Short mmCIF file of C-alpha atoms in Angstrom, two decimals:
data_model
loop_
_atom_site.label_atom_id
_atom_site.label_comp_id
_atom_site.label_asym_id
_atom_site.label_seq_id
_atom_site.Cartn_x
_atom_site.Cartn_y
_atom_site.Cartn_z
CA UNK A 210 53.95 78.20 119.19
CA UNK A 211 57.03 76.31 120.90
CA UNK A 212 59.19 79.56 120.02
CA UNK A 213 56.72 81.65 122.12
CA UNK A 214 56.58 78.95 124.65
CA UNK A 215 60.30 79.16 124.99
CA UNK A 216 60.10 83.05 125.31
CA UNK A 217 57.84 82.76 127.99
CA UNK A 218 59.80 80.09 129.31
CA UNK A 219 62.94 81.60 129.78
CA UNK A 220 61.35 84.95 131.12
CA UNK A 221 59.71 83.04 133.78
CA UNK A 222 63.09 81.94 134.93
CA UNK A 223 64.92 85.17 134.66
CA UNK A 224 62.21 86.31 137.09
CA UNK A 225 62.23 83.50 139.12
CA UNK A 226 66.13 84.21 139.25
CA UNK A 227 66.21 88.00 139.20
CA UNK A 228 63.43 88.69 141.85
CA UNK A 229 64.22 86.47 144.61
CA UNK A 230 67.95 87.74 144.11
CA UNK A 231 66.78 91.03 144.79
CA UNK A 232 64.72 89.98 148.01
CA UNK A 233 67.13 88.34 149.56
CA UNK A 234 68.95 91.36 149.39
CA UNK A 235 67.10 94.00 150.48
CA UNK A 236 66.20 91.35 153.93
CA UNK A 237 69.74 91.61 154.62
CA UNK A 238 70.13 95.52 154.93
CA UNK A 239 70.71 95.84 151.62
CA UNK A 240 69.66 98.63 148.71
CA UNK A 241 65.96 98.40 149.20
CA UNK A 242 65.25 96.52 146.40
CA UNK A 243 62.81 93.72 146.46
CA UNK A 244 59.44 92.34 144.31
CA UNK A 245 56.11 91.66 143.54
CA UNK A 246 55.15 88.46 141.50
CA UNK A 247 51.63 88.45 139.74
CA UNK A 248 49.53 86.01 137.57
CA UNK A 249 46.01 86.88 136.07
CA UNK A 250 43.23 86.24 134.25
CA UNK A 251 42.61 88.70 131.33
CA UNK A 252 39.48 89.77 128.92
CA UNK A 253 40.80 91.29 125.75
CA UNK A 254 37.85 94.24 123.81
CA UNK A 255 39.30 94.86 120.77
CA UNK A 256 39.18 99.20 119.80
CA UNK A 257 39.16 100.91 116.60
CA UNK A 258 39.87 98.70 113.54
CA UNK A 259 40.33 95.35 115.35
CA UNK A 260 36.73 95.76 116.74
CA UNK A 261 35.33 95.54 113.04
CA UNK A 262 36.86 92.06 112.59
CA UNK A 263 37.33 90.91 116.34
CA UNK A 264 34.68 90.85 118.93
CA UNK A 265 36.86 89.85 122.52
CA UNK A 266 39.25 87.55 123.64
CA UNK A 267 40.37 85.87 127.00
CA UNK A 268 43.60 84.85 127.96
CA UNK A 269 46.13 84.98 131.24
CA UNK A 270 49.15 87.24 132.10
CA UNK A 271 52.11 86.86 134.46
CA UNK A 272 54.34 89.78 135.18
CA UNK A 273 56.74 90.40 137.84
CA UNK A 274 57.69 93.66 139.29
CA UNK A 275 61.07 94.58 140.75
CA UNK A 276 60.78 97.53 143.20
CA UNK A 277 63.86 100.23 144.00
CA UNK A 278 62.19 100.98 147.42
CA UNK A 279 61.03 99.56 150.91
CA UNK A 280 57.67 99.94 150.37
CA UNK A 281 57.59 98.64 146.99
CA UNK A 282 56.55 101.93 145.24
CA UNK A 283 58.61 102.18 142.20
CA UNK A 284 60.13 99.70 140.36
CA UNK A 285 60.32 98.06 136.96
CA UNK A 286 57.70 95.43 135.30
CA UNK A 287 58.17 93.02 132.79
CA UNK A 288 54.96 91.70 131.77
CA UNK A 289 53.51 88.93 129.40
CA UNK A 290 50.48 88.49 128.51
CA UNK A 291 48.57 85.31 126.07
CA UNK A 292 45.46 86.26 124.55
CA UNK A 293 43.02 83.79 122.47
CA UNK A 294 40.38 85.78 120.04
CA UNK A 295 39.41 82.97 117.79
CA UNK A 296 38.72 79.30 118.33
CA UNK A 297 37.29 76.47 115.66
CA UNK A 298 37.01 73.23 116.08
CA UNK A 299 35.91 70.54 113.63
CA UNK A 300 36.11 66.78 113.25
CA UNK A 301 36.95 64.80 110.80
CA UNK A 302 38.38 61.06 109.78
CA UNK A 303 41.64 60.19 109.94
CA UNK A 304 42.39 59.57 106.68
CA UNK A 305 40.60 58.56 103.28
CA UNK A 306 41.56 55.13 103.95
CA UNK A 307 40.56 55.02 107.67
CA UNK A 308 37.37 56.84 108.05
CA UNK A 309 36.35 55.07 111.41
CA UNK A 310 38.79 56.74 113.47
CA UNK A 311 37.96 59.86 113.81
CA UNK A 312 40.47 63.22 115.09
CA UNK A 313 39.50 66.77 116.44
CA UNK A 314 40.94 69.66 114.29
CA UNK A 315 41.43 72.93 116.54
CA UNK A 316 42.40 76.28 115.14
CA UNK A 317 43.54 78.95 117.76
CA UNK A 318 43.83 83.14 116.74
CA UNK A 319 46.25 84.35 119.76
CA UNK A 320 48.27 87.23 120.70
CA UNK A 321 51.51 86.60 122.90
CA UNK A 322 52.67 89.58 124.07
CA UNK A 323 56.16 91.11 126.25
CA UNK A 324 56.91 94.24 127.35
CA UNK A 325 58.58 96.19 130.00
CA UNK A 326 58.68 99.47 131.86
CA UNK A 327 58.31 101.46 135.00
CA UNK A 328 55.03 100.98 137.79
CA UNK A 329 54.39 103.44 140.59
CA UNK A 330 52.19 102.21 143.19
CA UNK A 331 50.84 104.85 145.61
CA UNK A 332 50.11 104.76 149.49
CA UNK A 333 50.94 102.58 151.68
CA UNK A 334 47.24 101.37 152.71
CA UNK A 335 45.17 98.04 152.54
CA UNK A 336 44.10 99.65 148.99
CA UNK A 337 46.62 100.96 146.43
CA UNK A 338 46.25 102.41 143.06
CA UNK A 339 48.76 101.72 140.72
CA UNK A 340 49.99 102.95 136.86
CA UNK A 341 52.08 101.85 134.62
CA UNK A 342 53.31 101.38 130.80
CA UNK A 343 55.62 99.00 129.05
CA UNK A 344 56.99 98.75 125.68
CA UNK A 345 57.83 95.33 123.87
CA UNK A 346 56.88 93.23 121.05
CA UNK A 347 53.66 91.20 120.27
CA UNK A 348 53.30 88.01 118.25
CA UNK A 349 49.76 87.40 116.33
CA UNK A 350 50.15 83.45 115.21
CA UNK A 351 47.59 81.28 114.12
CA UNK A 352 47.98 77.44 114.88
CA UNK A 353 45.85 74.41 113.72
CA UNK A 354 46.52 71.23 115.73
CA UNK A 355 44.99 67.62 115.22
CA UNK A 356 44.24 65.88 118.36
CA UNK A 357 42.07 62.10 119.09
CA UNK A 358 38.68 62.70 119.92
CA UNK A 359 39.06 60.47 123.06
CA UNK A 360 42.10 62.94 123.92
CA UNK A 361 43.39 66.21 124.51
CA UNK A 362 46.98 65.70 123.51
CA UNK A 363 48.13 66.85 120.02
CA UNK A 364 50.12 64.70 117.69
CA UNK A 365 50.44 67.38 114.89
CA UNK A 366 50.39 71.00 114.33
CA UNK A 367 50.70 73.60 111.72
CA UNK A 368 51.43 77.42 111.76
CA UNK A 369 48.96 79.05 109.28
CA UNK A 370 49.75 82.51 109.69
CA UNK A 371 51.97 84.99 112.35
CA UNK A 372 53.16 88.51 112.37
CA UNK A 373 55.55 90.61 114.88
CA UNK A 374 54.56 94.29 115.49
CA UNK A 375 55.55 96.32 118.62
CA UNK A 376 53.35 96.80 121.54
CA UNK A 377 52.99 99.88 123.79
CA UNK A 378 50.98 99.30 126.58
CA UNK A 379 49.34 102.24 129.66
CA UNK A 380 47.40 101.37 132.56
CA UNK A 381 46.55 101.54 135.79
CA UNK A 382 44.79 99.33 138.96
CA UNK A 383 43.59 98.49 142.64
CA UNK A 384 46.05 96.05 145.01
CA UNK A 385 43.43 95.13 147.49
CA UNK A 386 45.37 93.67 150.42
CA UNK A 387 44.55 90.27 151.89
CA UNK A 388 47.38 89.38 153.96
CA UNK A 389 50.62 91.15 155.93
CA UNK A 390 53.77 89.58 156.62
CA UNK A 391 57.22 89.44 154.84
CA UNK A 392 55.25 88.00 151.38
CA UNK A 393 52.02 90.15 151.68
CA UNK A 394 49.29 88.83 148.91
CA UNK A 395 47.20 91.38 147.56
CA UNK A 396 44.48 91.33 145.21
CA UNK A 397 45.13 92.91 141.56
CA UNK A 398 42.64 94.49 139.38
CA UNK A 399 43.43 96.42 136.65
CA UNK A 400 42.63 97.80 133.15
CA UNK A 401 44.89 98.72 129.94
CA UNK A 402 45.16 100.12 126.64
CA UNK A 403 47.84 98.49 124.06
CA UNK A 404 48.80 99.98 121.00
CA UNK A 405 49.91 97.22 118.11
CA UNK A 406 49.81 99.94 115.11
CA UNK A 407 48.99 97.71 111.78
CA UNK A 408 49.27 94.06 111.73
CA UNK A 409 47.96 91.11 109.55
CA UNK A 410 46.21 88.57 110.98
CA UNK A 411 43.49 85.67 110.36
CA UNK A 412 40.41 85.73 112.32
CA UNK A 413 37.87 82.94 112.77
CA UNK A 414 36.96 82.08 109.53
CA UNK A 415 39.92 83.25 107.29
CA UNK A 416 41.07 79.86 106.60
CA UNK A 417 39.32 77.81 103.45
CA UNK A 418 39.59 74.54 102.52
CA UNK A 419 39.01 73.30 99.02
CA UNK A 420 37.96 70.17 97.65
CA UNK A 421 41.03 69.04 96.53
CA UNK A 422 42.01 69.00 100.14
CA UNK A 423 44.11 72.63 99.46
CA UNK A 424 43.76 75.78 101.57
CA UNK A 425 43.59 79.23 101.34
CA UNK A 426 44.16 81.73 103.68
CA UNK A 427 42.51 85.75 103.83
CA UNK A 428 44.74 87.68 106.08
CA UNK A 429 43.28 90.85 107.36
CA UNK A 430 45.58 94.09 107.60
CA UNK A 431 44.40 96.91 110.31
CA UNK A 432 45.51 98.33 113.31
CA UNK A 433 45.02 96.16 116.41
CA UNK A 434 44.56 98.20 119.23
CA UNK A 435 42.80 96.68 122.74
CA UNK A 436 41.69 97.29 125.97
CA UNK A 437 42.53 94.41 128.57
CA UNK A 438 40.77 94.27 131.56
CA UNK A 439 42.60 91.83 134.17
CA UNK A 440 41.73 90.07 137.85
CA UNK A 441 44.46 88.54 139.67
CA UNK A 442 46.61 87.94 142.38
CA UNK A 443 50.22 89.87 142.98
CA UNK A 444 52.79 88.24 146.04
CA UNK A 445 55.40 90.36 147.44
CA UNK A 446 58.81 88.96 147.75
#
């Protein structure tokens, strides 16, 4: 989890370094080039083989989009997205010895997800359709963590199970315009289809515990193919 964290991480800055860059230049008579920042929330519908084992999921994106023209038509996106499709949660004592303290046990089936490629946005109205498609890499992990029941914050946590596979993503979407002005805000809805090809993964449920305190895991190997739908908000820059 702290690797893909980091990942995230350090994408966020190149875009927070990248972008602007390019804004500032195209405000001073430069190429043209400039930016679009968006965050969203996302609804995962698993398609194909994933739907037999996976129902949906919900997660959040943040992309950022830097554009070759004026009016922001063209340009290239580098998008990540976190999906959850599996949650348990359990509690349990502390320990055999102290049994009157008691800790949460949380187990999380996610998807982190980066990719990049090129979006066209068309017109130049308060309402403009968009496509695009990226290629990158996806991460399926599984994480247990062990938490106090009086709070949120974790004090341990195990990796169960993860697997890389690539990622091709197509899609398309609405900016809705809510506001002019040299950062216009738009709204940003959108759907797309990602293509994982075969991956193992644990679902909710794939992880048993024993008796003797042991575990065993039942990893599931299928394609993982999904359709995201997404809501959000995109800023010009």
């Amino acid at each position: 989890m702290k690797r893909i964290v980091s990942v995230f991480g350090i994408g966020a800055l190149l875009l927070a370094g990248t972008v602007p860059a390019q804004a500032q230049h195209r405000h001073r008579g430069g190429s043209g080039l400039g930016g679009v920042v968006g965050i969203n929330a996302t609804v995962a519908r698993p398609v194909g083989e994933f739907r037999e084992f996976v129902e949906w999921g919900g997660g959040a994106g943040l992309y950022g989009l830097v554009t070759f023209d004026r009016g922001r038509h063209v340009g290239l996106r580098f998008d990540g997205t976190m999906i959850i499709y599996g949650h348990e949660r359990f509690e349990v004592p502390l320990s055999e010895t102290v049994r009157r303290v008691f800790v949460d046990v949380s187990t999380n089936n996610f998807i982190a997800s980066l990719g990049v490629g090129p979006q066209i946005i068309l017109g130049t109205g308060a309402i403009r359709p968009y496509v695009f498609g990226t290629g990158g890499f996806a991460y399926f992990g599984t994480v247990s963590d062990v938490s106090g029941t009086s709070s949120y914050e974790s004090f341990a946590s195990s990796t169960n199970f993860d697997d890389f596979t690539f990622a091709l993503t197509g899609g398309g979407g609405l900016l809705l315009r809510v506001s002019r002005g040299r950062h216009p805000v738009s709204l940003d809805l959108s759907v797309q289809q990602t293509y994982h090809g075969v991956t193992e993964y644990l679902k909710r449920g794939s992880i048993v515990e024993h008796f003797d305190g042991s575990i065993t895991v039942f990893p599931i190997r299928s394609k993982t193919n999904l359709v995201a739908f997404r809501a959000g908000v995109a800023i010009g820059i």
